[in-house]
């Protein structure tokens, strides 16, 4: 049994949502105290073909992330919501920017300087809140539709089994 949990690339889904149930408990130790993730931190996947950003929610778990991620801490930046910045990093214009700036042929990665120079727009907080709320609604609608599709598939499977008896 370890002293903390580790977020790995496989623990983040296609919508940049962290699957907390899949985190591995590990012995997180080294020469210094681990930099535990805090509420509002943004983790950005810097390696691989998907460069996504996820916001760390309020959690009681001691959590770190694998070296495949950069940690963005907005401490002292009241003009930017972490959820808004993560949303913006996940949008097509910035994804294209990251693809063009990626280095490596087999193992593609983004340098920290490239992330730091990403062309970010910071609208007023009230607009950020509206955008974040809209993005949350889109995600909830997507999950509801996926659930509905799965239920419909199960219904059709049950009909097929009943007919083929």
PDB file of C-alpha atoms in Angstrom:
ATOM      1  CA  UNK A   1       0.000   0.000   0.000  1.00  0.00           C
ATOM      2  CA  UNK A   2       1.334   3.417  -0.924  1.00  0.00           C
ATOM      3  CA  UNK A   3       1.058   6.897   0.498  1.00  0.00           C
ATOM      4  CA  UNK A   4      -0.576   8.575  -2.509  1.00  0.00           C
ATOM      5  CA  UNK A   5      -2.337   8.217  -5.829  1.00  0.00           C
ATOM      6  CA  UNK A   6      -0.919   8.871  -9.287  1.00  0.00           C
ATOM      7  CA  UNK A   7      -2.803  10.286 -12.261  1.00  0.00           C
ATOM      8  CA  UNK A   8      -1.541   8.663 -15.453  1.00  0.00           C
ATOM      9  CA  UNK A   9      -2.526   9.301 -19.081  1.00  0.00           C
ATOM     10  CA  UNK A  10      -4.832   6.276 -19.032  1.00  0.00           C
ATOM     11  CA  UNK A  11      -6.791   7.812 -16.128  1.00  0.00           C
ATOM     12  CA  UNK A  12      -8.082  10.695 -18.262  1.00  0.00           C
ATOM     13  CA  UNK A  13     -10.878  10.089 -20.769  1.00  0.00           C
ATOM     14  CA  UNK A  14     -11.479  11.631 -24.188  1.00  0.00           C
ATOM     15  CA  UNK A  15     -13.325  14.538 -22.580  1.00  0.00           C
ATOM     16  CA  UNK A  16     -10.311  15.343 -20.362  1.00  0.00           C
ATOM     17  CA  UNK A  17     -12.169  14.086 -17.282  1.00  0.00           C
ATOM     18  CA  UNK A  18     -10.099  12.330 -14.617  1.00  0.00           C
ATOM     19  CA  UNK A  19     -11.360   8.859 -13.695  1.00  0.00           C
ATOM     20  CA  UNK A  20     -10.670   8.945  -9.954  1.00  0.00           C
ATOM     21  CA  UNK A  21     -11.661   5.301  -9.443  1.00  0.00           C
ATOM     22  CA  UNK A  22      -8.855   4.091 -11.738  1.00  0.00           C
ATOM     23  CA  UNK A  23      -5.988   5.888  -9.977  1.00  0.00           C
ATOM     24  CA  UNK A  24      -3.181   3.656  -8.764  1.00  0.00           C
ATOM     25  CA  UNK A  25      -2.104   3.867  -5.146  1.00  0.00           C
ATOM     26  CA  UNK A  26       1.691   4.020  -5.002  1.00  0.00           C
ATOM     27  CA  UNK A  27       4.591   4.853  -2.754  1.00  0.00           C
ATOM     28  CA  UNK A  28       5.198   8.481  -3.685  1.00  0.00           C
ATOM     29  CA  UNK A  29       8.565   9.256  -2.161  1.00  0.00           C
ATOM     30  CA  UNK A  30      11.830  10.813  -3.132  1.00  0.00           C
ATOM     31  CA  UNK A  31      14.446  13.234  -1.928  1.00  0.00           C
ATOM     32  CA  UNK A  32      11.815  15.848  -1.141  1.00  0.00           C
ATOM     33  CA  UNK A  33       8.174  15.963  -0.132  1.00  0.00           C
ATOM     34  CA  UNK A  34       5.873  15.283  -3.113  1.00  0.00           C
ATOM     35  CA  UNK A  35       4.142  18.225  -4.743  1.00  0.00           C
ATOM     36  CA  UNK A  36       0.581  17.082  -4.026  1.00  0.00           C
ATOM     37  CA  UNK A  37      -1.990  18.386  -6.466  1.00  0.00           C
ATOM     38  CA  UNK A  38      -4.356  21.012  -5.115  1.00  0.00           C
ATOM     39  CA  UNK A  39      -7.859  22.109  -6.034  1.00  0.00           C
ATOM     40  CA  UNK A  40      -7.680  24.315  -9.110  1.00  0.00           C
ATOM     41  CA  UNK A  41      -4.403  22.931 -10.429  1.00  0.00           C
ATOM     42  CA  UNK A  42      -4.527  22.154 -14.125  1.00  0.00           C
ATOM     43  CA  UNK A  43      -2.708  19.099 -15.412  1.00  0.00           C
ATOM     44  CA  UNK A  44      -1.672  19.244 -19.065  1.00  0.00           C
ATOM     45  CA  UNK A  45      -0.605  16.130 -20.948  1.00  0.00           C
ATOM     46  CA  UNK A  46       2.658  17.087 -22.595  1.00  0.00           C
ATOM     47  CA  UNK A  47       3.479  13.715 -24.134  1.00  0.00           C
ATOM     48  CA  UNK A  48       1.653  11.609 -26.638  1.00  0.00           C
ATOM     49  CA  UNK A  49      -0.762  12.362 -29.442  1.00  0.00           C
ATOM     50  CA  UNK A  50      -3.398  13.948 -27.175  1.00  0.00           C
ATOM     51  CA  UNK A  51      -2.508  17.175 -25.400  1.00  0.00           C
ATOM     52  CA  UNK A  52      -5.407  17.825 -23.049  1.00  0.00           C
ATOM     53  CA  UNK A  53      -5.900  19.843 -19.888  1.00  0.00           C
ATOM     54  CA  UNK A  54      -7.871  18.750 -16.817  1.00  0.00           C
ATOM     55  CA  UNK A  55      -8.733  20.657 -13.658  1.00  0.00           C
ATOM     56  CA  UNK A  56      -8.084  19.021 -10.299  1.00  0.00           C
ATOM     57  CA  UNK A  57     -11.237  19.263  -8.148  1.00  0.00           C
ATOM     58  CA  UNK A  58     -11.329  19.488  -4.392  1.00  0.00           C
ATOM     59  CA  UNK A  59     -10.146  16.115  -3.104  1.00  0.00           C
ATOM     60  CA  UNK A  60      -9.019  14.681   0.200  1.00  0.00           C
ATOM     61  CA  UNK A  61      -6.739  12.199  -1.576  1.00  0.00           C
ATOM     62  CA  UNK A  62      -3.001  12.795  -1.707  1.00  0.00           C
ATOM     63  CA  UNK A  63      -2.504  12.889  -5.500  1.00  0.00           C
ATOM     64  CA  UNK A  64       0.402  13.527  -7.845  1.00  0.00           C
ATOM     65  CA  UNK A  65       0.562  13.155 -11.607  1.00  0.00           C
ATOM     66  CA  UNK A  66       2.978  11.208 -13.745  1.00  0.00           C
ATOM     67  CA  UNK A  67       5.828  13.031 -15.529  1.00  0.00           C
ATOM     68  CA  UNK A  68       3.714  12.977 -18.705  1.00  0.00           C
ATOM     69  CA  UNK A  69       1.889  16.022 -17.332  1.00  0.00           C
ATOM     70  CA  UNK A  70       2.797  19.623 -16.670  1.00  0.00           C
ATOM     71  CA  UNK A  71       1.127  21.235 -13.664  1.00  0.00           C
ATOM     72  CA  UNK A  72      -0.324  24.702 -14.123  1.00  0.00           C
ATOM     73  CA  UNK A  73      -0.925  26.555 -10.869  1.00  0.00           C
ATOM     74  CA  UNK A  74      -2.906  29.776 -11.205  1.00  0.00           C
ATOM     75  CA  UNK A  75      -2.180  30.862  -7.629  1.00  0.00           C
ATOM     76  CA  UNK A  76      -2.368  34.641  -7.500  1.00  0.00           C
ATOM     77  CA  UNK A  77      -4.275  34.903 -10.805  1.00  0.00           C
ATOM     78  CA  UNK A  78      -7.801  35.974  -9.881  1.00  0.00           C
ATOM     79  CA  UNK A  79      -8.447  37.007 -13.496  1.00  0.00           C
ATOM     80  CA  UNK A  80      -8.473  33.411 -14.820  1.00  0.00           C
ATOM     81  CA  UNK A  81     -10.720  30.498 -13.843  1.00  0.00           C
ATOM     82  CA  UNK A  82      -8.854  27.161 -13.959  1.00  0.00           C
ATOM     83  CA  UNK A  83     -11.864  25.551 -15.652  1.00  0.00           C
ATOM     84  CA  UNK A  84     -11.815  28.231 -18.349  1.00  0.00           C
ATOM     85  CA  UNK A  85      -8.106  27.890 -19.031  1.00  0.00           C
ATOM     86  CA  UNK A  86      -8.390  24.088 -19.235  1.00  0.00           C
ATOM     87  CA  UNK A  87     -11.366  24.441 -21.581  1.00  0.00           C
ATOM     88  CA  UNK A  88      -9.435  26.827 -23.812  1.00  0.00           C
ATOM     89  CA  UNK A  89      -6.382  24.546 -23.903  1.00  0.00           C
ATOM     90  CA  UNK A  90      -8.658  21.717 -25.080  1.00  0.00           C
ATOM     91  CA  UNK A  91     -10.218  23.690 -27.953  1.00  0.00           C
ATOM     92  CA  UNK A  92      -9.340  23.127 -31.633  1.00  0.00           C
ATOM     93  CA  UNK A  93      -7.242  26.297 -32.212  1.00  0.00           C
ATOM     94  CA  UNK A  94      -4.873  25.484 -29.355  1.00  0.00           C
ATOM     95  CA  UNK A  95      -4.869  21.773 -30.180  1.00  0.00           C
ATOM     96  CA  UNK A  96      -3.682  22.723 -33.679  1.00  0.00           C
ATOM     97  CA  UNK A  97      -1.023  24.973 -32.136  1.00  0.00           C
ATOM     98  CA  UNK A  98       0.220  22.082 -29.965  1.00  0.00           C
ATOM     99  CA  UNK A  99       0.260  19.657 -32.914  1.00  0.00           C
ATOM    100  CA  UNK A 100       2.347  22.093 -34.952  1.00  0.00           C
ATOM    101  CA  UNK A 101       4.749  22.738 -32.060  1.00  0.00           C
ATOM    102  CA  UNK A 102       5.133  19.093 -31.033  1.00  0.00           C
ATOM    103  CA  UNK A 103       8.594  17.598 -31.193  1.00  0.00           C
ATOM    104  CA  UNK A 104       9.718  14.037 -31.786  1.00  0.00           C
ATOM    105  CA  UNK A 105       8.847  11.447 -34.368  1.00  0.00           C
ATOM    106  CA  UNK A 106       8.084   8.328 -32.316  1.00  0.00           C
ATOM    107  CA  UNK A 107       7.403   9.889 -28.911  1.00  0.00           C
ATOM    108  CA  UNK A 108       5.751  13.243 -29.542  1.00  0.00           C
ATOM    109  CA  UNK A 109       5.916  15.849 -26.786  1.00  0.00           C
ATOM    110  CA  UNK A 110       5.290  19.496 -26.012  1.00  0.00           C
ATOM    111  CA  UNK A 111       7.991  21.562 -24.307  1.00  0.00           C
ATOM    112  CA  UNK A 112       7.018  23.662 -21.295  1.00  0.00           C
ATOM    113  CA  UNK A 113       8.053  26.818 -23.173  1.00  0.00           C
ATOM    114  CA  UNK A 114       5.585  25.974 -25.957  1.00  0.00           C
ATOM    115  CA  UNK A 115       2.798  25.653 -23.395  1.00  0.00           C
ATOM    116  CA  UNK A 116       3.870  28.934 -21.797  1.00  0.00           C
ATOM    117  CA  UNK A 117       3.716  30.725 -25.157  1.00  0.00           C
ATOM    118  CA  UNK A 118       0.313  29.339 -26.150  1.00  0.00           C
ATOM    119  CA  UNK A 119      -1.940  32.092 -27.542  1.00  0.00           C
ATOM    120  CA  UNK A 120      -4.490  32.364 -24.724  1.00  0.00           C
ATOM    121  CA  UNK A 121      -7.378  34.858 -24.626  1.00  0.00           C
ATOM    122  CA  UNK A 122      -8.557  35.969 -21.188  1.00  0.00           C
ATOM    123  CA  UNK A 123     -12.060  37.495 -21.284  1.00  0.00           C
ATOM    124  CA  UNK A 124     -13.656  39.012 -18.159  1.00  0.00           C
ATOM    125  CA  UNK A 125     -14.498  36.561 -15.354  1.00  0.00           C
ATOM    126  CA  UNK A 126     -18.266  36.799 -15.987  1.00  0.00           C
ATOM    127  CA  UNK A 127     -17.757  35.637 -19.602  1.00  0.00           C
ATOM    128  CA  UNK A 128     -15.413  32.878 -18.422  1.00  0.00           C
ATOM    129  CA  UNK A 129     -18.110  31.630 -16.037  1.00  0.00           C
ATOM    130  CA  UNK A 130     -20.702  31.573 -18.845  1.00  0.00           C
ATOM    131  CA  UNK A 131     -18.344  29.631 -21.124  1.00  0.00           C
ATOM    132  CA  UNK A 132     -17.462  27.133 -18.372  1.00  0.00           C
ATOM    133  CA  UNK A 133     -21.157  26.633 -17.556  1.00  0.00           C
ATOM    134  CA  UNK A 134     -21.953  26.079 -21.246  1.00  0.00           C
ATOM    135  CA  UNK A 135     -19.077  23.598 -21.594  1.00  0.00           C
ATOM    136  CA  UNK A 136     -20.315  21.730 -18.485  1.00  0.00           C
ATOM    137  CA  UNK A 137     -23.819  21.522 -19.982  1.00  0.00           C
ATOM    138  CA  UNK A 138     -22.418  20.179 -23.258  1.00  0.00           C
ATOM    139  CA  UNK A 139     -20.499  17.482 -21.364  1.00  0.00           C
ATOM    140  CA  UNK A 140     -23.580  16.511 -19.328  1.00  0.00           C
ATOM    141  CA  UNK A 141     -25.694  16.349 -22.494  1.00  0.00           C
ATOM    142  CA  UNK A 142     -23.058  14.211 -24.202  1.00  0.00           C
ATOM    143  CA  UNK A 143     -22.955  11.766 -21.285  1.00  0.00           C
ATOM    144  CA  UNK A 144     -26.767  11.592 -21.171  1.00  0.00           C
ATOM    145  CA  UNK A 145     -26.939  10.898 -24.914  1.00  0.00           C
ATOM    146  CA  UNK A 146     -24.225   8.242 -24.653  1.00  0.00           C
ATOM    147  CA  UNK A 147     -26.194   6.580 -21.858  1.00  0.00           C
ATOM    148  CA  UNK A 148     -29.373   6.728 -23.948  1.00  0.00           C
ATOM    149  CA  UNK A 149     -27.567   5.184 -26.928  1.00  0.00           C
ATOM    150  CA  UNK A 150     -26.220   2.389 -24.732  1.00  0.00           C
ATOM    151  CA  UNK A 151     -29.687   1.693 -23.299  1.00  0.00           C
ATOM    152  CA  UNK A 152     -31.151   1.611 -26.819  1.00  0.00           C
ATOM    153  CA  UNK A 153     -28.419  -0.840 -27.894  1.00  0.00           C
ATOM    154  CA  UNK A 154     -29.236  -3.079 -24.925  1.00  0.00           C
ATOM    155  CA  UNK A 155     -32.923  -2.910 -25.830  1.00  0.00           C
ATOM    156  CA  UNK A 156     -32.199  -3.982 -29.426  1.00  0.00           C
ATOM    157  CA  UNK A 157     -29.917  -6.778 -28.175  1.00  0.00           C
ATOM    158  CA  UNK A 158     -32.705  -8.039 -25.893  1.00  0.00           C
ATOM    159  CA  UNK A 159     -35.167  -8.001 -28.806  1.00  0.00           C
ATOM    160  CA  UNK A 160     -32.695  -9.928 -30.964  1.00  0.00           C
ATOM    161  CA  UNK A 161     -32.173 -12.545 -28.239  1.00  0.00           C
ATOM    162  CA  UNK A 162     -35.932 -12.908 -27.800  1.00  0.00           C
ATOM    163  CA  UNK A 163     -36.527 -13.352 -31.561  1.00  0.00           C
ATOM    164  CA  UNK A 164     -33.677 -15.846 -31.982  1.00  0.00           C
ATOM    165  CA  UNK A 165     -34.878 -18.160 -29.174  1.00  0.00           C
TER     166      UNK A 165
END
